[in-house]
CSV table of C-alpha atoms in Angstrom, one decimal:
chain,number,residue,atom,x,y,z
K,19,MET,CA,123.1,102.5,137.6
K,20,LEU,CA,126.6,103.3,136.4
K,21,ARG,CA,125.8,102.1,132.9
K,22,SER,CA,122.7,104.2,132.7
K,23,ARG,CA,124.6,107.3,133.8
K,24,LEU,CA,127.3,106.7,131.2
K,25,THR,CA,124.6,106.2,128.6
K,26,LEU,CA,123.0,109.5,129.6
K,27,PHE,CA,126.4,111.2,129.6
K,28,TYR,CA,127.3,110.1,126.1
K,29,ALA,CA,123.8,110.9,124.8
K,30,SER,CA,124.0,114.4,126.2
K,31,SER,CA,127.5,115.0,125.0
K,32,ARG,CA,126.7,113.9,121.5
K,33,LYS,CA,126.3,116.9,119.3
K,34,LYS,CA,122.9,117.3,117.6
K,35,TYR,CA,123.2,117.4,113.8
K,36,THR,CA,122.1,120.6,112.2
K,37,SER,CA,121.1,120.3,108.6
K,38,VAL,CA,122.5,122.7,106.0
K,39,ALA,CA,119.1,124.3,105.4
K,40,GLU,CA,118.7,124.9,109.2
K,41,CYS,CA,122.1,126.7,109.3
K,42,TYR,CA,120.6,129.3,106.9
K,43,GLU,CA,117.3,129.8,108.8
K,44,GLY,CA,116.8,133.5,109.5
K,45,GLN,CA,120.1,134.5,107.9
K,46,SER,CA,120.6,137.5,105.6
K,47,LEU,CA,123.2,136.9,102.9
K,48,LEU,CA,125.3,139.1,100.7
K,49,ILE,CA,126.5,137.7,97.4
K,50,THR,CA,129.0,139.3,95.0
K,51,GLY,CA,129.3,137.9,91.6
K,52,SER,CA,125.7,136.6,91.4
K,53,THR,CA,125.6,137.2,87.7
K,54,GLY,CA,128.5,135.0,87.0
K,55,PHE,CA,128.5,131.3,86.1
K,56,VAL,CA,129.1,130.0,89.6
K,57,GLY,CA,127.1,132.9,91.2
K,58,LYS,CA,123.9,132.1,89.3
K,59,VAL,CA,123.9,128.4,90.4
K,60,LEU,CA,124.8,129.5,94.0
K,61,LEU,CA,121.9,131.9,94.1
K,62,GLU,CA,119.4,129.4,92.7
K,63,LYS,CA,120.5,126.6,95.0
K,64,LEU,CA,120.4,128.7,98.1
K,65,LEU,CA,116.8,129.9,97.4
K,66,TYR,CA,115.7,126.5,96.3
K,67,GLN,CA,117.1,124.4,99.2
K,68,CYS,CA,117.0,126.9,102.1
K,69,PRO,CA,113.5,128.2,102.3
K,70,LYS,CA,113.8,130.0,105.6
K,71,ILE,CA,116.6,132.3,104.5
K,72,ASP,CA,115.6,135.9,105.4
K,73,LYS,CA,117.1,138.0,102.6
K,74,VAL,CA,119.6,137.6,99.9
K,75,TYR,CA,121.3,140.9,99.0
K,76,LEU,CA,123.0,141.0,95.6
K,77,LEU,CA,125.8,143.5,94.9
K,78,LEU,CA,125.3,144.5,91.3
K,79,ARG,CA,126.9,147.2,89.2
K,80,GLU,CA,125.0,149.2,86.7
K,81,LYS,CA,125.9,147.9,83.3
K,82,LYS,CA,125.2,149.8,80.0
K,83,ASN,CA,122.7,152.0,81.8
K,84,ILE,CA,120.8,148.9,83.0
K,85,LYS,CA,119.9,149.3,86.7
K,86,PRO,CA,120.5,146.4,89.2
K,87,HIS,CA,116.9,145.5,89.5
K,88,GLN,CA,116.6,145.3,85.7
K,89,ARG,CA,119.7,143.1,85.5
K,90,ILE,CA,118.1,140.7,88.0
K,91,SER,CA,114.9,140.5,86.0
K,92,LYS,CA,116.8,139.7,82.9
K,93,ILE,CA,118.9,137.0,84.6
K,94,LEU,CA,115.9,135.3,86.1
K,95,ASP,CA,114.7,134.6,82.6
K,96,GLU,CA,117.6,132.3,82.0
K,97,PRO,CA,117.2,128.5,82.1
K,98,VAL,CA,119.2,128.2,85.3
K,99,PHE,CA,116.3,129.7,87.2
K,100,SER,CA,113.4,127.8,85.5
K,101,ARG,CA,113.1,125.2,88.3
K,102,LEU,CA,113.0,127.9,91.0
K,103,ILE,CA,110.4,130.0,89.2
K,104,LYS,CA,108.2,126.9,88.5
K,105,GLU,CA,108.4,125.3,91.9
K,106,LYS,CA,109.1,128.0,94.4
K,107,PRO,CA,108.4,131.4,92.9
K,108,GLN,CA,107.8,133.0,96.3
K,109,MET,CA,111.5,132.7,97.1
K,110,LEU,CA,112.2,135.4,94.5
K,111,ASP,CA,110.8,138.0,97.0
K,112,LYS,CA,113.8,137.4,99.2
K,113,ILE,CA,116.2,138.9,96.5
K,114,VAL,CA,117.3,142.5,97.2
K,115,PRO,CA,119.5,144.1,94.6
K,116,ILE,CA,122.1,146.6,95.9
K,117,ALA,CA,123.9,149.0,93.5
K,118,GLY,CA,127.6,148.7,93.9
K,119,ASP,CA,130.9,147.8,92.2
K,120,ILE,CA,133.8,145.9,93.7
K,121,SER,CA,136.3,147.8,91.5
K,122,SER,CA,135.4,151.2,93.0
K,123,PRO,CA,136.3,152.8,96.4
K,124,ASP,CA,133.8,151.8,99.1
K,125,LEU,CA,132.2,149.5,96.6
K,126,ALA,CA,130.5,152.5,95.0
K,127,MET,CA,127.6,152.0,97.4
K,128,LYS,CA,125.2,154.5,98.8
K,129,THR,CA,125.7,155.3,102.5
K,130,GLN,CA,122.2,153.9,103.4
K,131,ASP,CA,122.9,150.7,101.5
K,132,GLN,CA,126.1,150.2,103.3
K,133,GLN,CA,124.4,150.7,106.6
K,134,LEU,CA,121.7,148.3,105.7
K,135,LEU,CA,124.2,145.6,105.0
K,136,ILE,CA,126.2,146.4,108.1
K,137,ASN,CA,123.1,146.0,110.3
K,138,LYS,CA,121.5,143.0,108.6
K,139,VAL,CA,124.0,140.7,106.8
K,140,SER,CA,125.3,137.6,108.7
K,141,MET,CA,126.9,135.6,105.9
K,142,VAL,CA,128.9,136.9,102.9
K,143,PHE,CA,129.8,135.0,99.7
K,144,HIS,CA,132.5,136.8,97.7
K,145,ALA,CA,132.4,135.3,94.2
K,146,ALA,CA,132.9,138.4,92.0
K,147,ALA,CA,136.1,138.4,90.0
K,148,SER,CA,137.6,139.1,86.6
K,149,VAL,CA,138.2,135.6,85.1
K,150,LEU,CA,140.2,136.9,82.1
K,151,PHE,CA,143.6,135.3,82.4
K,152,ASN,CA,145.6,138.0,80.8
K,153,ASP,CA,144.0,141.2,82.1
K,154,PRO,CA,146.5,144.1,82.5
K,155,LEU,CA,148.1,143.9,85.9
K,156,ASP,CA,146.4,147.0,87.2
K,157,ILE,CA,143.0,145.7,86.2
K,158,ALA,CA,143.5,142.2,87.6
K,159,MET,CA,144.8,143.7,90.9
K,160,ASN,CA,142.0,146.2,91.2
K,161,ILE,CA,139.3,143.7,90.7
K,162,ASN,CA,140.6,140.4,92.1
K,163,PHE,CA,142.8,141.8,95.0
K,164,GLY,CA,141.3,145.3,95.6
K,165,GLY,CA,137.7,144.0,95.2
K,166,THR,CA,138.4,141.4,97.9
K,167,GLU,CA,139.9,144.0,100.2
K,168,ARG,CA,136.9,146.3,99.8
K,169,VAL,CA,134.4,143.5,100.5
K,170,LEU,CA,136.4,142.3,103.5
K,171,ASN,CA,136.5,145.8,104.9
K,172,LEU,CA,132.7,146.0,104.7
K,173,CYS,CA,132.5,142.6,106.4
K,174,LEU,CA,134.6,143.8,109.3
K,175,ARG,CA,132.0,146.5,110.0
K,176,MET,CA,129.1,144.1,110.0
K,177,LYS,CA,127.4,143.7,113.4
K,178,THR,CA,126.1,140.1,113.1
K,179,ILE,CA,128.5,138.5,110.6
K,180,LYS,CA,129.1,134.8,111.3
K,181,SER,CA,130.7,133.6,108.0
K,182,PHE,CA,132.8,135.0,105.2
K,183,LEU,CA,133.4,132.8,102.1
K,184,HIS,CA,135.9,133.8,99.4
K,185,VAL,CA,135.9,132.0,96.1
K,186,SER,CA,139.5,131.7,94.8
K,187,THR,CA,141.0,129.3,92.3
K,188,ALA,CA,143.1,126.1,92.6
K,189,TYR,CA,145.4,127.5,90.0
K,190,CYS,CA,146.9,130.3,92.0
K,191,ASN,CA,149.7,127.9,93.2
K,192,THR,CA,150.7,126.1,89.9
K,193,ASP,CA,154.4,126.4,90.7
K,194,LYS,CA,153.7,123.4,93.0
K,195,PRO,CA,153.1,119.9,91.5
K,196,ILE,CA,151.0,119.0,94.6
K,197,ILE,CA,148.5,121.6,95.7
K,198,GLU,CA,147.4,121.2,99.3
K,199,GLU,CA,144.4,122.8,101.1
K,200,ILE,CA,146.4,125.5,102.7
K,201,VAL,CA,147.1,129.2,102.0
K,202,TYR,CA,150.6,129.4,100.5
K,203,PRO,CA,153.0,132.3,100.9
K,204,ALA,CA,152.2,135.3,98.6
K,205,PRO,CA,154.1,135.3,95.3
K,206,ALA,CA,155.2,138.9,95.8
K,207,SER,CA,154.9,141.7,98.4
K,208,ILE,CA,151.8,143.9,97.9
K,209,ASN,CA,154.0,146.9,98.5
K,210,LYS,CA,156.3,145.9,95.6
K,211,VAL,CA,153.2,145.5,93.4
K,212,ASN,CA,151.9,148.9,94.4
K,213,GLU,CA,155.3,150.5,93.7
K,214,LEU,CA,155.3,149.0,90.2
K,215,LEU,CA,151.8,150.1,89.5
K,216,ALA,CA,152.4,153.6,90.8
K,217,LYS,CA,155.0,154.1,88.0
K,218,GLY,CA,152.1,154.1,85.5
K,219,LEU,CA,152.8,152.2,82.3
K,220,VAL,CA,154.2,148.8,83.1
K,221,ASN,CA,156.0,146.9,80.4
K,222,LYS,CA,155.7,143.1,79.8
K,223,ASP,CA,159.2,142.3,81.0
K,224,GLU,CA,158.5,144.0,84.4
K,225,VAL,CA,155.2,142.1,84.7
K,226,LYS,CA,156.8,138.8,83.8
K,227,LYS,CA,159.5,139.3,86.4
K,228,LEU,CA,156.9,140.2,89.0
K,229,LEU,CA,154.7,137.2,88.2
K,230,ASN,CA,157.7,134.9,88.6
K,231,LYS,CA,156.2,131.4,88.4
K,232,GLN,CA,152.6,132.5,88.2
K,233,PRO,CA,151.1,131.7,84.7
K,234,ASN,CA,149.1,134.9,84.4
K,235,THR,CA,147.8,138.1,86.1
K,236,TYR,CA,144.6,136.4,87.2
K,237,ALA,CA,146.4,133.6,89.2
K,238,PHE,CA,148.8,136.2,90.6
K,239,ALA,CA,146.1,138.5,91.9
K,240,LYS,CA,144.1,135.6,93.3
K,241,ALA,CA,147.2,134.3,95.2
K,242,LEU,CA,147.7,137.8,96.8
K,243,ALA,CA,144.0,138.0,97.6
K,244,GLU,CA,144.2,134.7,99.5
K,245,ASN,CA,147.0,136.1,101.6
K,246,LEU,CA,145.0,139.2,102.2
K,247,VAL,CA,142.0,137.2,103.5
K,248,LEU,CA,144.3,135.1,105.7
K,249,GLU,CA,145.9,138.3,107.3
K,250,ARG,CA,142.9,140.5,107.5
K,251,HIS,CA,139.8,138.4,108.3
K,252,GLY,CA,140.0,139.3,112.0
K,253,ASN,CA,137.6,137.3,114.1
K,254,ILE,CA,135.3,136.4,111.3
K,255,PRO,CA,135.0,132.7,110.6
K,256,THR,CA,136.4,132.5,107.1
K,257,THR,CA,136.5,129.9,104.3
K,258,ILE,CA,138.4,129.8,101.0
K,259,ILE,CA,137.0,127.7,98.2
K,260,ARG,CA,139.4,126.8,95.3
K,261,PRO,CA,137.6,125.4,92.2
K,262,THR,CA,139.6,124.0,89.3
K,263,ILE,CA,138.2,124.3,85.8
K,264,VAL,CA,134.5,124.9,86.3
K,265,SER,CA,132.3,123.0,83.8
K,266,ALA,CA,128.7,122.4,82.9
K,267,SER,CA,126.3,121.4,85.7
K,268,LYS,CA,126.0,117.7,86.5
K,269,ASN,CA,122.5,117.6,87.9
K,270,GLU,CA,121.1,121.0,89.0
K,271,PRO,CA,119.3,123.1,88.4
K,272,VAL,CA,119.4,121.8,84.7
K,273,VAL,CA,121.5,118.9,83.6
K,274,GLY,CA,124.4,120.1,81.4
K,275,TRP,CA,123.6,123.8,81.9
K,276,LEU,CA,126.3,126.4,81.1
K,277,ASP,CA,126.4,130.0,79.9
K,278,ASN,CA,129.9,130.8,78.7
K,279,TRP,CA,132.8,129.7,76.6
K,280,PHE,CA,135.4,129.7,79.3
K,281,GLY,CA,137.5,126.8,80.6
K,282,ILE,CA,137.4,123.7,78.4
K,283,THR,CA,133.9,124.5,77.0
K,284,GLY,CA,135.3,126.5,74.0
K,285,HIS,CA,137.7,123.7,73.1
K,286,MET,CA,135.0,121.0,73.3
K,287,ALA,CA,132.5,123.1,71.2
K,288,LEU,CA,135.1,123.7,68.5
K,289,THR,CA,136.0,120.0,68.5
K,290,LEU,CA,132.4,119.0,68.2
K,291,LEU,CA,132.1,121.4,65.3
K,292,GLY,CA,135.2,119.9,63.6
K,293,ILE,CA,137.0,123.2,63.7
K,294,ASN,CA,139.5,122.4,66.4
K,295,ARG,CA,142.0,119.9,65.1
K,296,VAL,CA,144.9,120.2,67.6
K,297,LEU,CA,145.4,120.4,71.3
K,298,LEU,CA,148.7,121.2,73.1
K,299,GLY,CA,149.4,118.6,75.7
K,300,ASN,CA,150.1,115.0,76.4
K,301,PRO,CA,146.9,112.8,76.0
K,302,ASN,CA,147.7,111.2,79.4
K,303,ASN,CA,147.6,114.6,81.2
K,304,ILE,CA,144.8,115.0,83.7
K,305,LEU,CA,142.3,117.8,83.0
K,306,ASP,CA,140.8,118.8,86.4
K,307,ILE,CA,137.3,119.8,85.6
K,308,VAL,CA,134.5,120.1,88.2
K,309,PRO,CA,130.7,120.6,87.6
K,310,VAL,CA,129.4,124.1,88.5
K,311,ASP,CA,126.7,122.7,90.8
K,312,TYR,CA,129.3,120.8,92.8
K,313,VAL,CA,131.2,124.1,93.3
K,314,ALA,CA,128.0,125.8,94.4
K,315,ASN,CA,127.1,123.0,96.8
K,316,LEU,CA,130.5,123.0,98.4
K,317,ILE,CA,130.3,126.8,98.9
K,318,ILE,CA,126.9,126.5,100.6
K,319,VAL,CA,128.0,123.6,102.9
K,320,ALA,CA,131.4,125.1,103.7
K,321,ALA,CA,129.9,128.4,104.7
K,322,ALA,CA,127.2,126.8,106.8
K,323,THR,CA,129.6,124.6,108.7
K,324,ASN,CA,132.2,127.2,109.4
K,325,THR,CA,130.7,129.8,111.8
K,326,ASN,CA,132.9,129.3,114.8
K,327,CYS,CA,136.5,128.6,113.7
K,328,LYS,CA,139.1,131.4,114.0
K,329,ASP,CA,141.4,129.7,111.5
K,330,VAL,CA,140.8,130.1,107.7
K,331,LYS,CA,139.5,126.9,106.2
K,332,VAL,CA,140.6,126.0,102.7
K,333,TYR,CA,138.8,123.5,100.4
K,334,ASN,CA,140.0,122.5,97.0
K,335,CYS,CA,137.1,121.7,94.7
K,336,SER,CA,138.7,119.3,92.3
K,337,THR,CA,138.6,115.8,90.8
K,338,SER,CA,142.2,115.0,89.8
K,339,LYS,CA,143.2,113.3,93.0
K,340,VAL,CA,140.3,110.8,93.5
K,341,ASN,CA,138.4,110.7,90.2
K,342,PRO,CA,140.7,111.9,87.3
K,343,ILE,CA,139.8,112.2,83.6
K,344,THR,CA,142.6,112.4,81.0
K,345,LEU,CA,142.6,114.5,77.8
K,346,TYR,CA,142.5,111.2,75.9
K,347,GLN,CA,139.4,110.1,77.7
K,348,LEU,CA,137.8,113.4,77.2
K,349,LYS,CA,138.5,113.3,73.5
K,350,ASN,CA,137.1,109.8,73.1
K,351,LEU,CA,133.9,110.6,75.0
K,352,THR,CA,133.4,113.8,73.0
K,353,PHE,CA,133.8,112.0,69.7
K,354,GLU,CA,131.6,109.1,70.8
K,355,ASP,CA,128.8,111.7,71.5
K,356,ASN,CA,129.4,113.4,68.2
K,357,LYS,CA,129.0,110.1,66.3
K,358,ILE,CA,125.4,110.1,67.5
K,359,TYR,CA,124.5,113.8,67.2
K,360,LYS,CA,126.8,114.9,64.4
K,361,ALA,CA,127.3,118.6,65.5
K,362,ASN,CA,130.3,119.0,63.2
K,363,VAL,CA,130.1,121.6,60.4
K,364,VAL,CA,133.5,120.6,59.0
K,365,PRO,CA,133.7,117.0,57.7
K,366,PHE,CA,135.9,114.3,59.3
K,367,PRO,CA,136.4,115.9,62.8
K,368,SER,CA,139.7,114.8,64.4
K,369,LEU,CA,142.0,115.9,67.2
K,370,LEU,CA,145.8,115.6,67.4
K,371,PHE,CA,147.7,115.9,70.6
K,372,THR,CA,151.1,117.5,70.4
K,373,SER,CA,153.7,118.9,72.8
K,374,SER,CA,155.1,121.1,70.1
K,375,LYS,CA,153.8,124.7,69.8
K,376,TRP,CA,155.3,124.8,66.3
K,377,VAL,CA,153.2,121.8,65.2
K,378,GLU,CA,150.2,123.3,66.9
K,379,SER,CA,150.7,126.6,65.1
K,380,LEU,CA,151.2,124.8,61.7
K,381,ILE,CA,147.9,122.9,62.0
K,382,ILE,CA,146.0,126.0,63.1
K,383,LEU,CA,147.4,127.8,60.1
K,384,ILE,CA,146.3,125.1,57.7
K,385,SER,CA,142.9,124.2,59.3
K,386,ASN,CA,141.8,127.6,60.6
K,387,THR,CA,143.7,130.7,59.5
K,388,ILE,CA,144.0,130.0,55.7
K,389,PRO,CA,140.4,128.9,55.4
K,390,ALA,CA,139.3,131.9,57.3
K,391,TYR,CA,141.0,134.3,54.9
K,392,PHE,CA,139.6,132.4,51.9
K,393,MET,CA,136.0,132.5,53.3
K,394,ASP,CA,136.3,136.2,54.2
K,395,THR,CA,137.5,136.9,50.7
K,396,MET,CA,134.5,135.1,49.2
K,397,LEU,CA,132.2,137.2,51.4
K,398,ILE,CA,133.9,140.4,50.4
K,399,LEU,CA,133.5,139.5,46.7
K,400,GLN,CA,129.8,139.0,47.4
K,401,GLY,CA,129.5,142.4,49.0
K,402,LYS,CA,129.1,140.9,52.5
K,403,LYS,CA,130.9,141.7,55.7
K,404,PRO,CA,133.9,139.5,56.5
K,405,ARG,CA,133.5,137.6,59.8
K,406,TYR,CA,135.7,134.4,59.8
K,407,ARG,CA,139.0,136.0,60.7
K,408,ASN,CA,137.5,137.8,63.6
K,409,PHE,CA,135.9,134.5,64.8
K,410,PHE,CA,139.1,132.5,64.6
K,411,SER,CA,141.0,135.3,66.3
K,412,LYS,CA,138.6,134.9,69.3
K,413,VAL,CA,139.1,131.1,69.0
K,414,SER,CA,142.9,131.6,69.1
K,415,ARG,CA,142.7,133.7,72.3
K,416,GLN,CA,140.6,131.0,74.0
K,417,ARG,CA,143.0,128.3,72.8
K,418,LYS,CA,146.0,130.1,74.2
K,419,ALA,CA,144.3,130.6,77.5
K,420,MET,CA,143.8,126.8,77.8
K,421,ASP,CA,147.2,125.7,76.5
K,422,TYR,CA,148.8,126.1,79.9
K,423,PHE,CA,146.3,123.9,81.6
K,424,SER,CA,146.2,121.2,78.9
K,425,SER,CA,150.0,121.0,78.6
K,426,ASN,CA,150.6,120.7,82.4
K,427,THR,CA,149.1,118.5,85.1
K,428,TRP,CA,148.9,118.8,88.9
K,429,GLU,CA,147.8,116.7,91.9
K,430,ILE,CA,145.2,118.9,93.6
K,431,CYS,CA,144.4,117.4,97.0
K,432,ALA,CA,140.9,117.5,98.2
K,433,ALA,CA,141.0,115.5,101.5
K,434,LYS,CA,139.2,118.2,103.5
K,435,THR,CA,136.6,118.6,100.9
K,436,ARG,CA,135.9,114.8,100.9
K,437,SER,CA,135.9,114.7,104.7
K,438,LEU,CA,133.3,117.5,104.7
K,439,ALA,CA,131.2,115.6,102.2
K,440,THR,CA,131.2,112.4,104.2
K,441,SER,CA,130.3,114.3,107.4
K,442,LEU,CA,126.9,115.2,106.0
K,443,SER,CA,123.6,113.4,106.7
K,444,ALA,CA,122.1,111.2,104.0
K,445,THR,CA,119.6,113.9,103.2
K,446,ASP,CA,122.2,116.7,102.9
K,447,LYS,CA,124.4,114.5,100.8
K,448,GLN,CA,121.5,114.1,98.4
K,449,ASN,CA,120.6,117.8,98.5
K,450,PHE,CA,124.1,119.2,98.3
K,451,PRO,CA,126.3,116.7,96.5
K,452,PHE,CA,130.0,117.7,95.9
K,453,ASP,CA,132.1,114.6,96.4
K,454,PRO,CA,134.1,114.1,93.2
K,455,ILE,CA,134.1,110.3,93.5
K,456,ASP,CA,130.4,110.4,92.6
K,457,ILE,CA,131.0,111.7,89.0
K,458,ASP,CA,130.7,109.1,86.3
K,459,TRP,CA,132.5,110.7,83.3
K,460,LYS,CA,130.8,108.3,80.9
K,461,ASP,CA,127.5,109.9,81.8
K,462,TYR,CA,128.7,113.4,82.5
K,463,ILE,CA,130.7,114.2,79.3
K,464,PRO,CA,127.7,113.3,77.0
K,465,ASN,CA,125.5,115.6,79.1
K,466,TYR,CA,128.2,118.3,78.9
K,467,CYS,CA,128.2,117.9,75.1
K,468,LYS,CA,124.4,118.1,75.1
K,469,GLY,CA,124.6,121.3,77.2
K,470,ILE,CA,127.0,122.8,74.7
K,471,ARG,CA,124.7,122.0,71.8
K,472,GLN,CA,121.6,123.2,73.6
K,473,PHE,CA,122.7,126.3,75.6
K,474,MET,CA,125.7,127.6,73.6
K,475,LEU,CA,125.2,126.4,70.0
K,476,LYS,CA,121.4,126.5,70.2
K,477,ARG,CA,121.2,123.3,68.2
K,478,GLN,CA,118.5,121.5,70.1
K,479,LYS,CA,116.2,122.1,73.0
């Protein structure tokens, strides 16, 4: 009798597992940044795997006189949504575009739209940001800090909100060799920042002093935004996701999909083409890259499982701690792929690692700058418009943006992320994979290269 009672007690006290899809049943979501790299995959995956979602509101600004609903129609034509349109086209009816702008007061929303979101939305995903590393301080602060503040203020007015998720970056604390899954103290007082910005024109020396150990205005504003979320989230269950360098999709919705040159993609493309001949950094440095679908899956699961906690949960979405890849390994896998598909337009592609900026500059001068001037001169003599100097100027900006990350290495802890991954059911692990240990770089990098050729260089279907 006692044994049967104990069995009954343990059975009744055992918590019933709720699947990720079940967590989204009947929920209305608001997503900012849905036209970005991560945002597109997040939107597609939510609609594909969570069929009983009520509505997905997308905050979209009018761009070049293109209305929000027109922007959505254009985005849905991209390869990232091909699976959804083919298999579950009815889910598109759940998308509701809302005109707004995170950089404007009150999000530049109509009063009736604000009221609609206040009454209906229960889960918010704030993924909108400027990802340009060297934005002027006022722009970086207005979008990445001010935008977060405006979205959070709206959340605090929502009547049925149960989860707020903020997408940050793992690189807002690069002054620390080991980056834990916690919110670190702000790099500066927001009052001090506002005082400086109120002066108007801010010179580079003042900005450099303010940034202190932060590498750029992007990381600085993101660090301040994390502290804002920590201090101002109120009673809303809140989650911060910190991706590292977001790269091509591993599996979904299309293997190797990507739509931009940011992160390591530009470097890899130029290396495949034979144009990039030098990389600043030690070949043994770890480059922490994470597939975009892993980032989206973590966002979806983290928001679903954090609807009761009063403390802010932080998850680092990274690979360096448990499944690292070095610059040398990345180079070898890239060149092995290029031996097969021969994407190079310049003969004898090679890549030299150096810790010297002087050596890097010299090689760039010889392999990029001088040839660019020569080729543009030839075009001018033929009566054509020069284009190579402009191209290599863009390449140079991309290279400089990555130099900091390739020439340094960090240990970015992801214990909480892995614990969350292992807590899922077998079905949810299959539907929402994000455990970095599962990435096989020998498979992933060739697919990444294929994605660059297919989606960025338009070399093959």
